[in-house]
């Protein structure tokens, strides 16, 4: 067996001081572990548990999903389930086999992710003299030399990686809790404002809606906890203002909760029967008009695709958005948060159709600060729809292009 495996990369690969020091530190640590001087640190880990932890902690190490896919493919070539970092763990797959286990990834792409893994300190390259990956075995068939990729650094960092994954999980839990609080405050404020506007209550409701829209802008799925905490505090203050304003708008009868209104309603119902009979034909005509379905815009997109393009709308569904009914309910909540009046929303649904109007609201929410006046924008689209000049297709194309740019 060779006493030392070559550490310099083959061909045009460059050796760096950082890489050299990493390899030297790894060798020294392996010697201590083999001598029983590692304490609680064994340098061993279950490879699949370790891969799960790497996936959870990927942001800490600055590696993406596809880089992890390549690492997972390399780990799959290790014959034992437990990675023992006390000695080199050399895997030497062919380019074809590595590509197959990396879900058909192109060789050039794999090489780029290999470089990222080396830079992140997850693996070492152990190149042969000609750059080929292979092993030599002795006469008894035992492994004598191997050249390829060394997974020992990954195993030796197992403790650190598990701790990083736990930290990320804790941060994610805190972030989800904060997002939940922020979403609840947004929803409750929006509903109170919408109710006040629909009931014609006295108060600065449009100003409250504008402030709510400003606090809701710029919040994505990966918003930092400190920003979420700041928004939560601001929403708490706004909620207190809105609730107090609504309570102040109530009359004494409403505050007392007496039966006077109920009794008056019954009395009025009895005395107004003659008017009901006289206006029966009018009411019948009105009912026919209200029952007539709004013109529905032909959907050029599935609900699942829409939620991928506009993921923020799912935060306003009771249990996410899994049906068009969920989308309509979420859109009705979001439109008030964006400062869109009930009248403008009603006209939009009548002109476009409910589903198309809900798609527009989801797109307005997703585009956030890019639309300075959501109410004015919706009124313009409603006017176009009334002239038969509106289509959701260009809007969907813009969302698709934005997603493509984001993915790049």
Tab-separated table of N, CA and C in Angstrom, residues 3-94:
chain	number	residue	atom	x	y	z
A	3	UNK	N	2.253	4.759	0.977
A	3	UNK	CA	2.255	5.448	2.256
A	3	UNK	C	1.515	6.773	2.172
A	4	UNK	N	1.520	7.409	1.001
A	4	UNK	CA	0.846	8.702	0.849
A	4	UNK	C	0.262	8.794	-0.542
A	5	UNK	N	-1.010	9.184	-0.604
A	5	UNK	CA	-1.678	9.340	-1.890
A	5	UNK	C	-1.421	10.747	-2.392
A	6	UNK	N	-1.169	10.853	-3.689
A	6	UNK	CA	-0.891	12.172	-4.265
A	6	UNK	C	-2.028	13.134	-3.982
A	7	UNK	N	-1.656	14.356	-3.633
A	7	UNK	CA	-2.671	15.350	-3.272
A	7	UNK	C	-2.856	16.430	-4.323
A	8	UNK	N	-1.960	16.520	-5.274
A	8	UNK	CA	-2.070	17.578	-6.282
A	8	UNK	C	-3.040	17.142	-7.369
A	9	UNK	N	-3.857	18.057	-7.887
A	9	UNK	CA	-4.827	17.698	-8.918
A	9	UNK	C	-4.161	17.448	-10.261
A	10	UNK	N	-4.789	16.584	-11.047
A	10	UNK	CA	-4.272	16.234	-12.369
A	10	UNK	C	-4.568	17.367	-13.351
A	11	UNK	N	-3.720	17.480	-14.368
A	11	UNK	CA	-3.955	18.398	-15.485
A	11	UNK	C	-3.916	19.849	-15.082
A	12	UNK	N	-4.969	20.595	-15.535
A	12	UNK	CA	-4.996	22.042	-15.305
A	12	UNK	C	-5.481	22.445	-13.933
A	13	UNK	N	-5.884	21.460	-13.100
A	13	UNK	CA	-6.347	21.799	-11.759
A	13	UNK	C	-5.235	22.433	-10.935
A	14	UNK	N	-5.544	23.484	-10.207
A	14	UNK	CA	-4.521	24.218	-9.457
A	14	UNK	C	-4.530	23.801	-7.995
A	15	UNK	N	-3.370	23.765	-7.425
A	15	UNK	CA	-3.209	23.504	-6.000
A	15	UNK	C	-3.196	24.837	-5.280
A	16	UNK	N	-3.890	24.914	-4.153
A	16	UNK	CA	-3.928	26.146	-3.382
A	16	UNK	C	-3.415	25.877	-1.973
A	17	UNK	N	-2.992	26.945	-1.306
A	17	UNK	CA	-2.508	26.801	0.060
A	17	UNK	C	-3.615	26.308	0.976
A	18	UNK	N	-4.829	26.804	0.755
A	18	UNK	CA	-5.949	26.382	1.600
A	18	UNK	C	-6.211	24.885	1.446
A	19	UNK	N	-6.176	24.386	0.202
A	19	UNK	CA	-6.403	22.959	-0.032
A	19	UNK	C	-5.288	22.127	0.595
A	20	UNK	N	-4.056	22.597	0.444
A	20	UNK	CA	-2.930	21.863	1.017
A	20	UNK	C	-3.058	21.774	2.543
A	21	UNK	N	-3.427	22.892	3.190
A	21	UNK	CA	-3.567	22.893	4.639
A	21	UNK	C	-4.725	22.009	5.088
A	22	UNK	N	-5.805	21.996	4.311
A	22	UNK	CA	-6.929	21.119	4.644
A	22	UNK	C	-6.517	19.653	4.614
A	23	UNK	N	-5.789	19.290	3.568
A	23	UNK	CA	-5.362	17.899	3.449
A	23	UNK	C	-4.405	17.521	4.576
A	24	UNK	N	-3.531	18.440	4.919
A	24	UNK	CA	-2.595	18.153	6.001
A	24	UNK	C	-3.337	18.009	7.331
A	25	UNK	N	-4.318	18.898	7.599
A	25	UNK	CA	-5.088	18.817	8.837
A	25	UNK	C	-5.893	17.524	8.888
A	26	UNK	N	-6.414	17.105	7.741
A	26	UNK	CA	-7.183	15.855	7.687
A	26	UNK	C	-6.298	14.663	8.011
A	27	UNK	N	-5.105	14.643	7.443
A	27	UNK	CA	-4.178	13.543	7.710
A	27	UNK	C	-3.812	13.483	9.192
A	28	UNK	N	-3.518	14.621	9.810
A	28	UNK	CA	-3.164	14.654	11.231
A	28	UNK	C	-4.323	14.191	12.101
A	29	UNK	N	-5.525	14.599	11.727
A	29	UNK	CA	-6.692	14.194	12.518
A	29	UNK	C	-6.945	12.698	12.393
A	30	UNK	N	-6.761	12.163	11.204
A	30	UNK	CA	-6.939	10.719	11.020
A	30	UNK	C	-5.944	9.933	11.871
A	31	UNK	N	-4.708	10.426	11.945
A	31	UNK	CA	-3.706	9.749	12.765
A	31	UNK	C	-4.099	9.751	14.234
A	32	UNK	N	-4.650	10.877	14.725
A	32	UNK	CA	-5.083	10.958	16.118
A	32	UNK	C	-6.256	10.022	16.385
A	33	UNK	N	-7.185	9.950	15.462
A	33	UNK	CA	-8.340	9.070	15.640
A	33	UNK	C	-7.917	7.604	15.671
A	34	UNK	N	-7.000	7.258	14.779
A	34	UNK	CA	-6.526	5.860	14.758
A	34	UNK	C	-5.757	5.525	16.030
A	35	UNK	N	-5.150	6.563	16.645
A	35	UNK	CA	-4.412	6.342	17.892
A	35	UNK	C	-5.316	6.407	19.121
A	36	UNK	N	-6.646	6.591	18.904
A	36	UNK	CA	-7.589	6.652	20.009
A	36	UNK	C	-7.595	7.956	20.746
A	37	UNK	N	-7.162	9.050	20.099
A	37	UNK	CA	-7.077	10.342	20.762
A	37	UNK	C	-8.209	11.295	20.341
A	38	UNK	N	-9.286	10.725	19.810
A	38	UNK	CA	-10.371	11.586	19.331
A	38	UNK	C	-11.434	11.901	20.353
A	39	UNK	N	-11.368	11.261	21.520
A	39	UNK	CA	-12.401	11.490	22.531
A	39	UNK	C	-13.743	10.979	22.044
A	40	UNK	N	-14.785	11.807	22.145
A	40	UNK	CA	-16.120	11.417	21.682
A	40	UNK	C	-16.246	11.445	20.159
A	41	UNK	N	-15.294	12.060	19.515
A	41	UNK	CA	-15.310	12.156	18.052
A	41	UNK	C	-14.752	10.859	17.469
A	42	UNK	N	-15.583	10.118	16.741
A	42	UNK	CA	-15.148	8.851	16.144
A	42	UNK	C	-14.749	9.012	14.689
A	43	UNK	N	-15.164	10.119	14.046
A	43	UNK	CA	-14.880	10.290	12.624
A	43	UNK	C	-15.731	9.402	11.745
A	44	UNK	N	-16.813	8.841	12.302
A	44	UNK	CA	-17.693	7.941	11.555
A	44	UNK	C	-19.115	8.506	11.541
A	45	UNK	N	-19.873	8.136	10.501
A	45	UNK	CA	-21.259	8.581	10.411
A	45	UNK	C	-22.001	7.736	9.391
A	46	UNK	N	-23.301	7.537	9.640
A	46	UNK	CA	-24.178	6.886	8.652
A	46	UNK	C	-24.275	7.812	7.437
A	47	UNK	N	-23.983	7.269	6.269
A	47	UNK	CA	-23.851	8.139	5.102
A	47	UNK	C	-25.170	8.800	4.702
A	48	UNK	N	-26.291	8.096	4.889
A	48	UNK	CA	-27.564	8.689	4.454
A	48	UNK	C	-28.082	9.698	5.475
A	49	UNK	N	-27.845	9.444	6.754
A	49	UNK	CA	-28.182	10.462	7.746
A	49	UNK	C	-27.328	11.712	7.547
A	50	UNK	N	-26.077	11.493	7.198
A	50	UNK	CA	-25.175	12.616	6.955
A	50	UNK	C	-25.615	13.405	5.722
A	51	UNK	N	-26.058	12.709	4.680
A	51	UNK	CA	-26.510	13.406	3.473
A	51	UNK	C	-27.765	14.243	3.763
A	52	UNK	N	-28.641	13.711	4.604
A	52	UNK	CA	-29.827	14.495	4.976
A	52	UNK	C	-29.416	15.771	5.705
A	53	UNK	N	-28.440	15.642	6.621
A	53	UNK	CA	-27.977	16.809	7.367
A	53	UNK	C	-27.304	17.814	6.437
A	54	UNK	N	-26.513	17.335	5.474
A	54	UNK	CA	-25.871	18.231	4.504
A	54	UNK	C	-26.938	18.995	3.720
A	55	UNK	N	-27.988	18.294	3.325
A	55	UNK	CA	-29.068	18.933	2.572
A	55	UNK	C	-29.721	20.032	3.393
A	56	UNK	N	-29.970	19.770	4.666
A	56	UNK	CA	-30.602	20.770	5.519
A	56	UNK	C	-29.687	21.971	5.760
A	57	UNK	N	-28.384	21.705	5.854
A	57	UNK	CA	-27.431	22.770	6.190
A	57	UNK	C	-26.748	23.355	4.964
A	58	UNK	N	-27.274	23.115	3.774
A	58	UNK	CA	-26.577	23.508	2.544
A	58	UNK	C	-26.299	25.003	2.474
A	59	UNK	N	-27.205	25.828	3.015
A	59	UNK	CA	-26.973	27.279	2.966
A	59	UNK	C	-25.745	27.671	3.773
A	60	UNK	N	-25.489	26.937	4.841
A	60	UNK	CA	-24.330	27.242	5.686
A	60	UNK	C	-23.042	27.043	4.905
A	61	UNK	N	-23.017	26.041	4.046
A	61	UNK	CA	-21.795	25.703	3.312
A	61	UNK	C	-21.776	26.279	1.898
A	62	UNK	N	-22.802	27.007	1.547
A	62	UNK	CA	-22.807	27.689	0.258
A	62	UNK	C	-22.892	26.762	-0.938
A	63	UNK	N	-23.585	25.635	-0.780
A	63	UNK	CA	-23.735	24.703	-1.891
A	63	UNK	C	-25.223	24.554	-2.214
A	64	UNK	N	-25.510	24.317	-3.494
A	64	UNK	CA	-26.890	24.225	-3.944
A	64	UNK	C	-27.379	22.801	-4.073
A	65	UNK	N	-28.620	22.687	-4.502
A	65	UNK	CA	-29.257	21.386	-4.607
A	65	UNK	C	-28.534	20.454	-5.588
A	66	UNK	N	-28.114	20.999	-6.713
A	66	UNK	CA	-27.477	20.148	-7.726
A	66	UNK	C	-26.088	19.697	-7.269
A	67	UNK	N	-25.399	20.545	-6.526
A	67	UNK	CA	-24.110	20.135	-5.973
A	67	UNK	C	-24.312	18.988	-4.993
A	68	UNK	N	-25.373	19.078	-4.199
A	68	UNK	CA	-25.680	18.000	-3.259
A	68	UNK	C	-26.038	16.718	-4.002
A	69	UNK	N	-26.699	16.841	-5.150
A	69	UNK	CA	-27.021	15.653	-5.947
A	69	UNK	C	-25.751	14.930	-6.392
A	70	UNK	N	-24.726	15.693	-6.761
A	70	UNK	CA	-23.452	15.078	-7.152
A	70	UNK	C	-22.792	14.428	-5.941
A	71	UNK	N	-22.825	15.094	-4.799
A	71	UNK	CA	-22.247	14.509	-3.583
A	71	UNK	C	-22.978	13.222	-3.203
A	72	UNK	N	-24.297	13.238	-3.322
A	72	UNK	CA	-25.081	12.042	-3.015
A	72	UNK	C	-24.710	10.894	-3.959
A	73	UNK	N	-24.495	11.232	-5.219
A	73	UNK	CA	-24.087	10.210	-6.180
A	73	UNK	C	-22.729	9.620	-5.798
A	74	UNK	N	-21.785	10.473	-5.407
A	74	UNK	CA	-20.467	9.981	-4.981
A	74	UNK	C	-20.579	9.093	-3.746
A	75	UNK	N	-21.391	9.523	-2.774
A	75	UNK	CA	-21.561	8.749	-1.541
A	75	UNK	C	-22.165	7.380	-1.835
A	76	UNK	N	-23.017	7.316	-2.857
A	76	UNK	CA	-23.653	6.030	-3.176
A	76	UNK	C	-22.649	4.983	-3.640
A	77	UNK	N	-21.459	5.405	-4.055
A	77	UNK	CA	-20.431	4.455	-4.487
A	77	UNK	C	-19.628	3.895	-3.308
A	78	UNK	N	-19.793	4.460	-2.128
A	78	UNK	CA	-19.121	3.901	-0.945
A	78	UNK	C	-19.795	2.578	-0.592
A	79	UNK	N	-19.022	1.538	-0.431
A	79	UNK	CA	-19.593	0.191	-0.254
A	79	UNK	C	-20.246	0.009	1.111
A	80	UNK	N	-19.753	0.672	2.135
A	80	UNK	CA	-20.306	0.528	3.479
A	80	UNK	C	-21.313	1.641	3.758
A	81	UNK	N	-22.349	1.309	4.554
A	81	UNK	CA	-23.329	2.341	4.926
A	81	UNK	C	-22.704	3.391	5.843
A	82	UNK	N	-21.754	2.955	6.687
A	82	UNK	CA	-21.080	3.888	7.579
A	82	UNK	C	-19.808	4.394	6.921
A	83	UNK	N	-19.675	5.705	6.897
A	83	UNK	CA	-18.447	6.312	6.384
A	83	UNK	C	-17.447	6.416	7.532
A	84	UNK	N	-16.283	5.817	7.355
A	84	UNK	CA	-15.236	5.829	8.382
A	84	UNK	C	-14.124	6.746	7.921
A	85	UNK	N	-14.099	7.947	8.506
A	85	UNK	CA	-13.136	8.950	8.070
A	85	UNK	C	-11.760	8.799	8.668
A	86	UNK	N	-11.515	7.734	9.444
A	86	UNK	CA	-10.183	7.546	10.025
A	86	UNK	C	-9.154	7.168	8.972
A	87	UNK	N	-9.626	6.843	7.787
A	87	UNK	CA	-8.741	6.517	6.656
A	87	UNK	C	-9.399	7.056	5.394
A	88	UNK	N	-8.642	7.215	4.331
A	88	UNK	CA	-9.248	7.693	3.089
A	88	UNK	C	-10.410	6.796	2.645
A	89	UNK	N	-11.474	7.412	2.117
A	89	UNK	CA	-12.628	6.678	1.570
A	89	UNK	C	-12.674	7.023	0.087
A	90	UNK	N	-11.979	6.251	-0.707
A	90	UNK	CA	-11.836	6.569	-2.138
A	90	UNK	C	-12.923	5.878	-2.943
A	91	UNK	N	-13.663	6.665	-3.705
A	91	UNK	CA	-14.605	6.108	-4.680
A	91	UNK	C	-14.095	6.490	-6.060
A	92	UNK	N	-14.258	5.586	-7.006
A	92	UNK	CA	-13.648	5.811	-8.333
A	92	UNK	C	-14.621	5.451	-9.446
A	93	UNK	N	-15.790	6.106	-9.490
A	93	UNK	CA	-16.772	5.805	-10.540
A	93	UNK	C	-16.319	6.318	-11.899
A	94	UNK	N	-16.780	5.646	-12.932
A	94	UNK	CA	-16.542	6.148	-14.283
A	94	UNK	C	-17.431	7.365	-14.513
